[in-house]
Coordinates of C-alpha atoms and ligand atoms in Angstrom, one line a residue:
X1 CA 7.2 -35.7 16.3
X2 CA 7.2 -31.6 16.4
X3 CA 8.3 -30.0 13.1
X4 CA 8.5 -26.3 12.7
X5 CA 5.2 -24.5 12.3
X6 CA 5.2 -23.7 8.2
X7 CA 3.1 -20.2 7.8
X8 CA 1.1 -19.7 4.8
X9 CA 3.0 -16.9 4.0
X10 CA 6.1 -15.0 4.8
X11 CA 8.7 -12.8 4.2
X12 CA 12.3 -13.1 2.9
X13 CA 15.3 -10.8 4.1
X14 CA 18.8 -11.2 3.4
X15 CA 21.4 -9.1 4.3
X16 CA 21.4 -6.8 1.4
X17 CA 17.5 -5.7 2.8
X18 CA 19.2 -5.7 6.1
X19 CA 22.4 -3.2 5.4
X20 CA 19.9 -0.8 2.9
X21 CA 17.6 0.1 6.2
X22 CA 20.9 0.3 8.3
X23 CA 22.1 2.9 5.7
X24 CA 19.2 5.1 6.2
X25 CA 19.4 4.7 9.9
X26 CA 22.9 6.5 9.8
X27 CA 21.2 8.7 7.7
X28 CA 19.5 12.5 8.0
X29 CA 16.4 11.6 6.8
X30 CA 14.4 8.3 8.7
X31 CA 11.2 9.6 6.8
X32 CA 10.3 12.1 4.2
X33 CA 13.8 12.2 2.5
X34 CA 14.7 11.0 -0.7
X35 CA 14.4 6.6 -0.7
X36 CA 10.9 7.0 -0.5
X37 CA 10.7 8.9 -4.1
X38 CA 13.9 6.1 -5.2
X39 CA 11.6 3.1 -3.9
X40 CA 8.7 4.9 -5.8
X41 CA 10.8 5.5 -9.4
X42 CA 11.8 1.7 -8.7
X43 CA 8.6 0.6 -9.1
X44 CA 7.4 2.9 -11.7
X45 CA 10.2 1.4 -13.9
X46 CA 9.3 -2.3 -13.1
X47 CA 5.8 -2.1 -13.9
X48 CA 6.4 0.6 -16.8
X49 CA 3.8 3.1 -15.5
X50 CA 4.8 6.9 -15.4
X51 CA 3.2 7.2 -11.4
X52 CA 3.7 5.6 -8.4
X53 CA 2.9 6.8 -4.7
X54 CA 3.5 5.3 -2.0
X55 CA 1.4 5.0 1.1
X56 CA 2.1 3.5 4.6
X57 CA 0.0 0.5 3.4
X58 CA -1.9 -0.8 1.3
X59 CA -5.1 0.1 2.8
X60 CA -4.1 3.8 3.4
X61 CA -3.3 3.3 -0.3
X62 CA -6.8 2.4 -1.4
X63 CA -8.4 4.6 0.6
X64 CA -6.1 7.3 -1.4
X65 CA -7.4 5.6 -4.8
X66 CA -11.1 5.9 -3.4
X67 CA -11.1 9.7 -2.1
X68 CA -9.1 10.7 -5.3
X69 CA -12.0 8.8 -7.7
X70 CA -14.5 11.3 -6.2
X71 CA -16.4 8.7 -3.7
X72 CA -18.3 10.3 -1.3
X73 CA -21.4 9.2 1.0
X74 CA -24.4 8.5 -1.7
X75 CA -22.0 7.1 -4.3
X76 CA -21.5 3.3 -4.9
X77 CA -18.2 1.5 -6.1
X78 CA -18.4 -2.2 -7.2
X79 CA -16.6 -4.8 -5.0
X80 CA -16.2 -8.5 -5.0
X81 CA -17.3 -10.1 -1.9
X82 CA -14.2 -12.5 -2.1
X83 CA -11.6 -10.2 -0.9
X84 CA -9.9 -8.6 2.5
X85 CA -12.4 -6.6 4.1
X86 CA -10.1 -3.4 3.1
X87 CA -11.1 -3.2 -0.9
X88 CA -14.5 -2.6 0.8
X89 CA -13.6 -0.6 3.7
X90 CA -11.9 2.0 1.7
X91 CA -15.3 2.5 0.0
X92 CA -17.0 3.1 3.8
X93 CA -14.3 5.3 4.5
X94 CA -15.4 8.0 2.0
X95 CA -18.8 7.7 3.0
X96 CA -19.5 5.5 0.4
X97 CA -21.8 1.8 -0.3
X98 CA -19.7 -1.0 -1.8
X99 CA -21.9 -2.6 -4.4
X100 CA -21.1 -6.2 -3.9
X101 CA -21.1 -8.1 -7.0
X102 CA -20.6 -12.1 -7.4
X103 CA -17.2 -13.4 -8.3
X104 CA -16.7 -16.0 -11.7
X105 CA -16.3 -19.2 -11.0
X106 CA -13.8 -20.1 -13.6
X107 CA -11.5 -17.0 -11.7
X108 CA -12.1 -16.3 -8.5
X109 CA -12.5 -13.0 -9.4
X110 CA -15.2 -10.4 -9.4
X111 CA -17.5 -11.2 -12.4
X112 CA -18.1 -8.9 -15.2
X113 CA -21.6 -10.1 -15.9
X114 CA -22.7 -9.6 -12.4
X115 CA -21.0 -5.6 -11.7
X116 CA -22.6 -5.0 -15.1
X117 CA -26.3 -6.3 -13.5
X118 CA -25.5 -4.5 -10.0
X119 CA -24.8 -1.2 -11.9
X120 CA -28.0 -1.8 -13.5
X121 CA -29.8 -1.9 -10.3
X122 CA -27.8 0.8 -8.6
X123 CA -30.2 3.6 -7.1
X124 CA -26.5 5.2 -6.1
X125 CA -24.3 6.6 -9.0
X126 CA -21.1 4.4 -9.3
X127 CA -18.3 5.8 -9.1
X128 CA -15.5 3.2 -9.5
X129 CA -15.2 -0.2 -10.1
X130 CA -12.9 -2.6 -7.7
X131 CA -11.9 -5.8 -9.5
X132 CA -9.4 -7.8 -7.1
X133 CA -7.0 -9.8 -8.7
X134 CA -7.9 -12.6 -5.8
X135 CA -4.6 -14.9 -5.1
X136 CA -2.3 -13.4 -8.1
X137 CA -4.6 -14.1 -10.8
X138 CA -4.4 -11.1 -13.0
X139 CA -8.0 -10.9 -13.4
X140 CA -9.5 -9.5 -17.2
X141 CA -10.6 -5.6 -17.1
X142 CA -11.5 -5.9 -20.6
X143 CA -15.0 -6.0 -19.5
X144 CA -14.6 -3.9 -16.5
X145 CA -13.1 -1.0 -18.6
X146 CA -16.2 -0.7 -21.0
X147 CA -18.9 -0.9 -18.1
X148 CA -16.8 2.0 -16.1
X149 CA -16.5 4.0 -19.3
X150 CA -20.4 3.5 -19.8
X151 CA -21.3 5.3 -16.3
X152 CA -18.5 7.6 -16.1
X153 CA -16.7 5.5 -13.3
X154 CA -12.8 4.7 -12.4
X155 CA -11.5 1.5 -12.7
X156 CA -9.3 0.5 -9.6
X157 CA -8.2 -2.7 -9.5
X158 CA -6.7 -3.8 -6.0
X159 CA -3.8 -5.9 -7.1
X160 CA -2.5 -6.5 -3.6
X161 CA -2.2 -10.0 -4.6
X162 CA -0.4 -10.0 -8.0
X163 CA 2.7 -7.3 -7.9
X164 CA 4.6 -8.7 -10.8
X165 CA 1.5 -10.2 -12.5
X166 CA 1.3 -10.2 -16.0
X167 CA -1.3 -10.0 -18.9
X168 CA -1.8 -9.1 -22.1
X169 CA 2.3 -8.7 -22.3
X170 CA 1.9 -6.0 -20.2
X171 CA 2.3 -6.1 -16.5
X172 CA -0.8 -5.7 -13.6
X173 CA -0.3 -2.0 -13.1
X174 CA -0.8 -0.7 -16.3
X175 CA -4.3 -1.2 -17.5
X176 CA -6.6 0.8 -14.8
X177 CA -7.0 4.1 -14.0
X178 CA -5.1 3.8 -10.7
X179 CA -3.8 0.0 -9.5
X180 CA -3.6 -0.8 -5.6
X181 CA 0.0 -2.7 -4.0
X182 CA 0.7 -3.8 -0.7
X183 CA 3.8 -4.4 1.2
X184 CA 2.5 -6.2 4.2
X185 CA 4.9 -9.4 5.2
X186 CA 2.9 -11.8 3.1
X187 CA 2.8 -10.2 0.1
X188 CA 5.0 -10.6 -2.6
X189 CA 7.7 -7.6 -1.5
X190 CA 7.7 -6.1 2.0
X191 CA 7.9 -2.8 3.5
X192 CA 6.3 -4.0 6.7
X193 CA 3.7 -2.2 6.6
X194 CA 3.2 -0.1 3.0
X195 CA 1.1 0.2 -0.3
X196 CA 1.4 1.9 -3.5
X197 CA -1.0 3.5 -6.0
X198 CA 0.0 3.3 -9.1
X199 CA -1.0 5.4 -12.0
X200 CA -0.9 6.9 -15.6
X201 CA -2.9 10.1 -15.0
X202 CA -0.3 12.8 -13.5
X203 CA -3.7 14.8 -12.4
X204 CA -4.5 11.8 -10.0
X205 CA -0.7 11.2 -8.8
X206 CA -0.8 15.0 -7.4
X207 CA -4.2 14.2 -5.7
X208 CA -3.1 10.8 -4.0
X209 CA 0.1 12.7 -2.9
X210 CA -1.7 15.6 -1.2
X211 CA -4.4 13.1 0.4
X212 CA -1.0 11.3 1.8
X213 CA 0.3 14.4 3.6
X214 CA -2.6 16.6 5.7
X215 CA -4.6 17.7 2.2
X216 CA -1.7 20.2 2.5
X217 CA -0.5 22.3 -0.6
X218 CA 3.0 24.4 -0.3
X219 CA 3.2 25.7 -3.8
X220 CA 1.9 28.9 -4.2
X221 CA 0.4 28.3 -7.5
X222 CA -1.9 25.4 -5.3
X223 CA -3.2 27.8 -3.3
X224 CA -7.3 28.8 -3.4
X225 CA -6.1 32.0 -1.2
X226 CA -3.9 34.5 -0.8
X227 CA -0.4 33.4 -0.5
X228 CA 1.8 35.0 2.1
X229 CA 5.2 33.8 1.7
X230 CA 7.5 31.4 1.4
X231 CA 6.5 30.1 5.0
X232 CA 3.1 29.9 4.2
X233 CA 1.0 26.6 3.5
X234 CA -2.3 25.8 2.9
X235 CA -4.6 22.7 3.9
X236 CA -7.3 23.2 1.0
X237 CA -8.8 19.6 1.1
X238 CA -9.2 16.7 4.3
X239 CA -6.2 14.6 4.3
X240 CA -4.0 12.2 6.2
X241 CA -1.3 11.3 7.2
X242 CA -0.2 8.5 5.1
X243 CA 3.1 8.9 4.4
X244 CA 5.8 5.5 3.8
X245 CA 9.0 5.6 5.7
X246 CA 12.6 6.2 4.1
X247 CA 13.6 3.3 6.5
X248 CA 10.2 1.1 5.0
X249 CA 11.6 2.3 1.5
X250 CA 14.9 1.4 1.6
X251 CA 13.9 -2.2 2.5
X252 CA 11.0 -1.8 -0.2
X253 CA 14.1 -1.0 -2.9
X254 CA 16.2 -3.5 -1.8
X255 CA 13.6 -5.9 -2.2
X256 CA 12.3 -5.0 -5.5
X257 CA 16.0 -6.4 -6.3
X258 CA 14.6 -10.3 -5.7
X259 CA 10.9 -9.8 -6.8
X260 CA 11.8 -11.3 -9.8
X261 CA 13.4 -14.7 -8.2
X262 CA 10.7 -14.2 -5.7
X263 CA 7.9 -14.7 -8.6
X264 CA 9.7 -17.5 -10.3
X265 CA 9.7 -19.1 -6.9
X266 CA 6.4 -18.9 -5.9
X267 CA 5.2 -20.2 -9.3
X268 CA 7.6 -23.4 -9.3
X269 CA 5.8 -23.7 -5.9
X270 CA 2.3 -23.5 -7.7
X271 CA 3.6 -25.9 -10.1
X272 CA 4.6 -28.2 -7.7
X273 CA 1.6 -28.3 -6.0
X274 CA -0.4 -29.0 -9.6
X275 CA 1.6 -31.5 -10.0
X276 CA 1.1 -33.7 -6.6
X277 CA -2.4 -32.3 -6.2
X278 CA -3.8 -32.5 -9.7
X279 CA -6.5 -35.1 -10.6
X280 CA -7.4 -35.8 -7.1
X281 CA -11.6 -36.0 -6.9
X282 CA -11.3 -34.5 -3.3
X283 CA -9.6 -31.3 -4.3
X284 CA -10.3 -28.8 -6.9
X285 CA -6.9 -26.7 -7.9
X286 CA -7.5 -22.7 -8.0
X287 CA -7.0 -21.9 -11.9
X288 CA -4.1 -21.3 -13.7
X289 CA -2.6 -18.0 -15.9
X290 CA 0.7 -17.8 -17.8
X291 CA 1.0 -14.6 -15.8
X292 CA -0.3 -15.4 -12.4
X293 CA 1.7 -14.2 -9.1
X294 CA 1.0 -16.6 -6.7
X295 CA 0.5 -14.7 -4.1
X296 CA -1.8 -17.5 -2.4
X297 CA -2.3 -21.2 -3.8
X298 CA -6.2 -21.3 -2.5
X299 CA -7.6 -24.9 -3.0
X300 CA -11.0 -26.2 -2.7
X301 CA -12.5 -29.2 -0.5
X302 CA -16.0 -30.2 0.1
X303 CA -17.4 -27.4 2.5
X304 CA -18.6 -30.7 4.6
X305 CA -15.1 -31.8 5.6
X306 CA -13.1 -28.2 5.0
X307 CA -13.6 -28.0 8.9
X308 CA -11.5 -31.1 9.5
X309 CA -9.2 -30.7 6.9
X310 CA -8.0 -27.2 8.1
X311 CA -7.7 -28.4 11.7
X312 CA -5.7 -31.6 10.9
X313 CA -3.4 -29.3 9.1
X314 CA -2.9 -26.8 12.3
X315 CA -2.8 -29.2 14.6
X316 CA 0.1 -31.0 12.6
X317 CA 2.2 -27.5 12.3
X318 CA 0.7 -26.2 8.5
X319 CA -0.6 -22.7 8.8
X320 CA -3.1 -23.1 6.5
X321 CA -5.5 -20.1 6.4
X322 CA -9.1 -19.4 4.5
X323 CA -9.1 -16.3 1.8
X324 CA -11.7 -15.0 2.4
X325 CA -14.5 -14.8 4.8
X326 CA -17.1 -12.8 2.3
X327 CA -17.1 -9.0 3.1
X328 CA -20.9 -9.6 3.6
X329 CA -20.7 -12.1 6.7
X330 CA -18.5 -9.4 8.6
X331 CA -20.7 -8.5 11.8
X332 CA -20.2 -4.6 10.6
X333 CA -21.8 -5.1 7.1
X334 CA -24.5 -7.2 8.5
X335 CA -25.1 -4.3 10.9
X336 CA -24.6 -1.6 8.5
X337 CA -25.9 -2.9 4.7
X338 CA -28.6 -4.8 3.4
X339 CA -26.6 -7.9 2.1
X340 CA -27.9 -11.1 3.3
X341 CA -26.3 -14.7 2.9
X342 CA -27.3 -16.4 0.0
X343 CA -27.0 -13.2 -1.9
X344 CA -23.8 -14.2 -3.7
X345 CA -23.8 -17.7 -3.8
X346 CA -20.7 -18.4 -6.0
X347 CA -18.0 -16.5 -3.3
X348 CA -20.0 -18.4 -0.9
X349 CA -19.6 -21.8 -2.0
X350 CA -16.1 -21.0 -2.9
X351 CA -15.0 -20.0 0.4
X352 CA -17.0 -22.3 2.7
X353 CA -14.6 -25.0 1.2
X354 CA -11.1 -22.5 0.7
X355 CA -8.1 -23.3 2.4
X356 CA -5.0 -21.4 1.2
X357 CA -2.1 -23.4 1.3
X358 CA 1.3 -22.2 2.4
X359 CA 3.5 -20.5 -0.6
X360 CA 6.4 -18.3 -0.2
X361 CA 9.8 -18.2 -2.0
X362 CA 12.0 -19.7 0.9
X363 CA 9.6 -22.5 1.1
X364 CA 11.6 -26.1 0.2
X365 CA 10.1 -29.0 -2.1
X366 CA 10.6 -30.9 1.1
X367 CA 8.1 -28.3 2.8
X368 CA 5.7 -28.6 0.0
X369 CA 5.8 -32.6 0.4
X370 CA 5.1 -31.9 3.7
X371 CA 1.6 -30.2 3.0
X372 CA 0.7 -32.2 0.5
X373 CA 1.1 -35.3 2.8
X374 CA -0.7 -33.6 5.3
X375 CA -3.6 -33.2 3.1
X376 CA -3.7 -36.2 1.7
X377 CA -4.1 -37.9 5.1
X378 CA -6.6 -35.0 5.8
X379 CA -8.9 -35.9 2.3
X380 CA -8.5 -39.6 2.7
X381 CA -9.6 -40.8 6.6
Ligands
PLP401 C1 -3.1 -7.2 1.8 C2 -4.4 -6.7 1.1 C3 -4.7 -5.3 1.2 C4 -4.0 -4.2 1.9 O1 -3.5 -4.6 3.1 P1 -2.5 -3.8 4.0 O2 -2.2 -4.8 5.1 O3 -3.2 -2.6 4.5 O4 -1.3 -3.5 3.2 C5 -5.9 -4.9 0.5 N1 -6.6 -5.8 -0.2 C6 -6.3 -7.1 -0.3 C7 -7.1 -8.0 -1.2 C8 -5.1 -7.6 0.4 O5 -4.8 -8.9 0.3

């Protein structure tokens, strides 16, 4: 019996998305008109935060955040080593060393007890700290906040994973100095490809905006030399370009339309999956929050059979995926750093036995008995 292949993740359009990018195709403007500043006020007003730019993804967007917090070579910014090599690599590109740091157990996310030991032990001046809230669970900057604040560093949390996570009352967005979205496919609104940085500080908003276009000022008022005239403009800083699309931000818009039915989705999925999955001695369940996005359900089996298990599952048609190899078994950081294995053994164990299970709004309770079958068999023989 061949059933279709069920992703781990994946996007949903409806017609709606599909007549808002046709619009803009009959339009003047296929980039740098005005959806791109609509799909940005859109999200400003969602998340209640008075600044969002947009980037032409999310990495692009965290390399923004990283450049704008000051991060050059000899600086260090604290990363988890549970994450998409990109939190990291944003660091790199500025010149700078992530300072890996375990994750917590009891979260999945970076630990606040061990970036407050790495920043002890830092011979580099930190310059930011880069809590990821890993799989949608909006992860405490309580402590992160107090440690940055005690070296002078930003807090940037990548919340790639938890767009319309909530905590506190208060949505993921708001709390750090600048907060880290991505539109990719998987994620929990789409753009294609596309990010956003999101923040309070108007100072940092013009910064990431100039970094997106060429480092490239037109206002005469910008200018560190003499202005010529109105034709005149002047590239004071390195930048890129990193600009969104008006035809990525019209579907961005029309999708923010269904983010929330997206999220209540995704967690009935979660709940779903607690519910046919809990209790089991083979399987550990990631942990829960009243605010969690769900952007990946990431369960745990013994690292001795997470081999079997994950090819049992492909080979019967259930794209089941691993979040994340560690940033430090990447060929590049062994080549480049001095991280060894063993060095953060709770993001180790962790992922040595992940295996994210599909989620996705469009997914039906009949796909979901489907996995959970699947892993059943998988756990059991
Ligand atoms: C998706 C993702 C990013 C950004 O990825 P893009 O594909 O560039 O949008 C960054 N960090 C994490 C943890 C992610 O999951």
């Amino acid at each position: 019996m061949s059933r279709a292949f069920l992703p781990y993740g994946r996007q949903t359009i409806d017609d709606e998305d599909i007549q808002a990018v046709i619009e803009v195709l009959q339009s003047d403007w296929l980039t740098g008109g005005p959806v791109v500043e609509r799909f940005e006020k859109t999200v400003a007003d969602y998340l209640g935060v008075p600044h969002t730019v947009a980037f032409s993804s999310g990495t692009a967007a965290l390399h923004a955040a990283m450049h704008v917090a000051g991060v050059k070579e000899g600086d260090a910014v604290v990363v988890p080593p549970l994450t998409f090599v990109a939190t990291a690599n944003s660091v790199v590109y500025c010149g700078g060393t992530p300072l890996l740091a375990d994750i917590a157990s009891d979260t999945l996310c970076l630990s606040p007890e061990a970036a407050r030991v790495a920043i002890g032990s830092s011979k580099m001046p930190v310059k930011a700290i880069a809590p990821v809230s890993y799989a949608g669970f909006p992860v405490d900057l309580a402590g992160f906040k107090e440690l940055a604040e005690g070296v002078g560093a930003l807090l940037i949390e990548d919340a790639s994973h938890a767009l319309g996570a909530a905590r506190n009352g208060r949505h993921v967005g708001q709390e750090a100095d600048m907060t880290i979205f991505s539109f990719h496919p998987v994620k929990h609104i789409t753009t294609a490809e596309g990010g956003m940085v999101v923040t309070a500080s108007e100072e940092l908003a013009v910064h990431l905006r100039r970094f997106r276009s060429h480092g490239i000022v037109k206002d005469r008022g910008d200018f560190t030399r003499h202005y010529e005239g109105p034709w005149d403009n002047d590239m004071i800083e390195m930048g890129y370009n990193y600009r969104l699309t008006d035809l990525a931000s019209a579907l961005g818009g029309s999708q923010m339309k269904k983010l929330g039915g997206f999220l209540d989705r995704r967690r009935e999925i979660a709940r779903l999956y607690r519910k046919l999955l809990g209790g089991l001695k083979e399987i550990k369940l990631p942990p829960d929050h009243p605010g969690h996005a769900y952007h990946l359900f990431p369960i745990w089996v013994d690292t001795t059979i997470r081999k079997y298990v994950f090819e049992f599952m492909r080979s019967s048609g259930i794209g089941v995926q691993v979040h994340y190899i560690p940033v430090h078994f990447h060929s590049y950081y062994k080549d480049h750093f001095s991280y060894n294995e063993g060095d953060f053994p709770c993001a180790e164990r962790f992922s040595s036995g992940e295996i994210s299970l599909p989620i996705f709004p469009s997914m039906s309770e009949a796909d979901v008995d489907r996995v959970v079958d699947t892993l059943l068999e998988a756990v059991r023989v």
